[in-house]
Steps between C-alpha positions, in 0.01 A plus 500: 500500500632842402350833605603854408454805722609860448488801727439839335402845618137397464538188711575131449361302211528140388631456146446238234856527373819621670600865471809683617479586867262213583517214746483148356379242751562142394378205712569138400565587135444253222759433231338757272503761775866426573585550132300823503706630792832409340425581133257793517580666833870412490548334840806278519401129489723420798320766704166337423637157584650618831173665605310174443750277682353397836847439647631844403614709796476876537767692310566775244626435148595764246564482125732773371422452131121540520505701825249273669486431873343192656404510867387172657303542824368208704142534621300278738218272392283234661414147397274237643203726571253238384685205653555675833880474485544877541861500382673806362773531242667774298503562125715727284354807333699649213495874431663606173588868461569607143454798271131584480368207704490343842413130492405268786524126434391226740376143502209566735265783568604683816332722757767768451434533127125518559550773761730688264236480227235646730724790600597602149450872453478564878837397640657334195607656172616274217725778370709505820681168478706519818204610711289230336757235596537624857122517545474140384773402749305681774185299424706178500646583842151576633384165366784329687380661822141390436607140438719500811206612714290222346775250584502626859123448528525154344779398737297620801198301384716193436651530849152504654400193297814313606434576866165327465618213281864434416454348154709472187291749302579783741872419495497495121332841496776634724759353265330666201495840673863466602594412143307805376701725731823358359384598150403845625830558679706406193292715266497802733878497528543484123238774451686726745822442308325596175356817657846600622632460147215719372600765753854512362348628174737320262248300296188700595500875542365594842364853521500715812119493526516119508733484802215518749309225320812281496541551875135399556558182302814416700318561829222261396750239380703521823185468708390198299845342540496553877148360531604200292797429730284536812224271373755248375660485846160458666398217267836330550455510880143370466619209287774412751250520786256265332784262414587493871136436591479211253825355634373532857174327411695220336710460815187469712365227273833316508503517884152349511600222264813431708289467818258262326789292366666471843176408676402237242846339509477413873239218465715344225797491740295336780346237275838432341637397842207267564531356152846355571553141615611612845320451830365837619302591814120498480465336157136600465326694224376776727843585644685614183181679395483684833871585482459631145204720595680640804814571297302672223303720739804585710723580201223708339456710815876542538555598137213750498637667812862490383654836406666351193164423344326827587 
């Protein structure tokens, strides 16, 4: 899907074909749309390929010959809404800055792009490329914060469920949330590195009026990174605590089985003595039975009151 938007003095309008000074938004492009971007618009094929690579990390790439700049920014997304998995991951979003156009390329539709589309003409101008890029980064950082708050609520709910019933589903949910925070932490660090490179102004010209916006983006990114580290530490401690609880429960079961084994082995010992071809006192059926019962009851009482088995 390809959309074209342009901001003018009269406002923002959606175009049927690209014009100079417009924003080209491309989501999950087909082969024909990829050829259109490379042949008609003039985007480098490697820039398109990098933007659609799910394993691509955040970075800046610049081509001196065509004077094109590619900025890859990782943004958060969620999967498993229907299945109840509630796991998060990050995807790359490519922003190509070239003469006459600003192009965004991604595999999936994102909340940040939709928010940017709604704010066109109010806070976003397609003719101001650097401000457009920084505004998009600001929306991505805000989305990170929203997802982190959702993860915090999900972890609190999961903790309450595990306190009521310590089952495998709850532990797997904790594992999924902890894995999501690992993705977030890695992407936030790479996004911060990319923003610092933007601030140097070598590949992208940063104007004085954009300094305040860049600082706002960095504040949001740093806050998201700190929240991610805090939540990751909390989930790690929760997982270790539940592992200790499971281990303690297993020890209690093993103690009970050891007591049962010891008690049940005593009658076998008594009857083994009376099964030998040796003269023993009171060779009657009731005597070894009485001895076995007394030994079982006595050993059970002693073991239950023993400090080693408490």
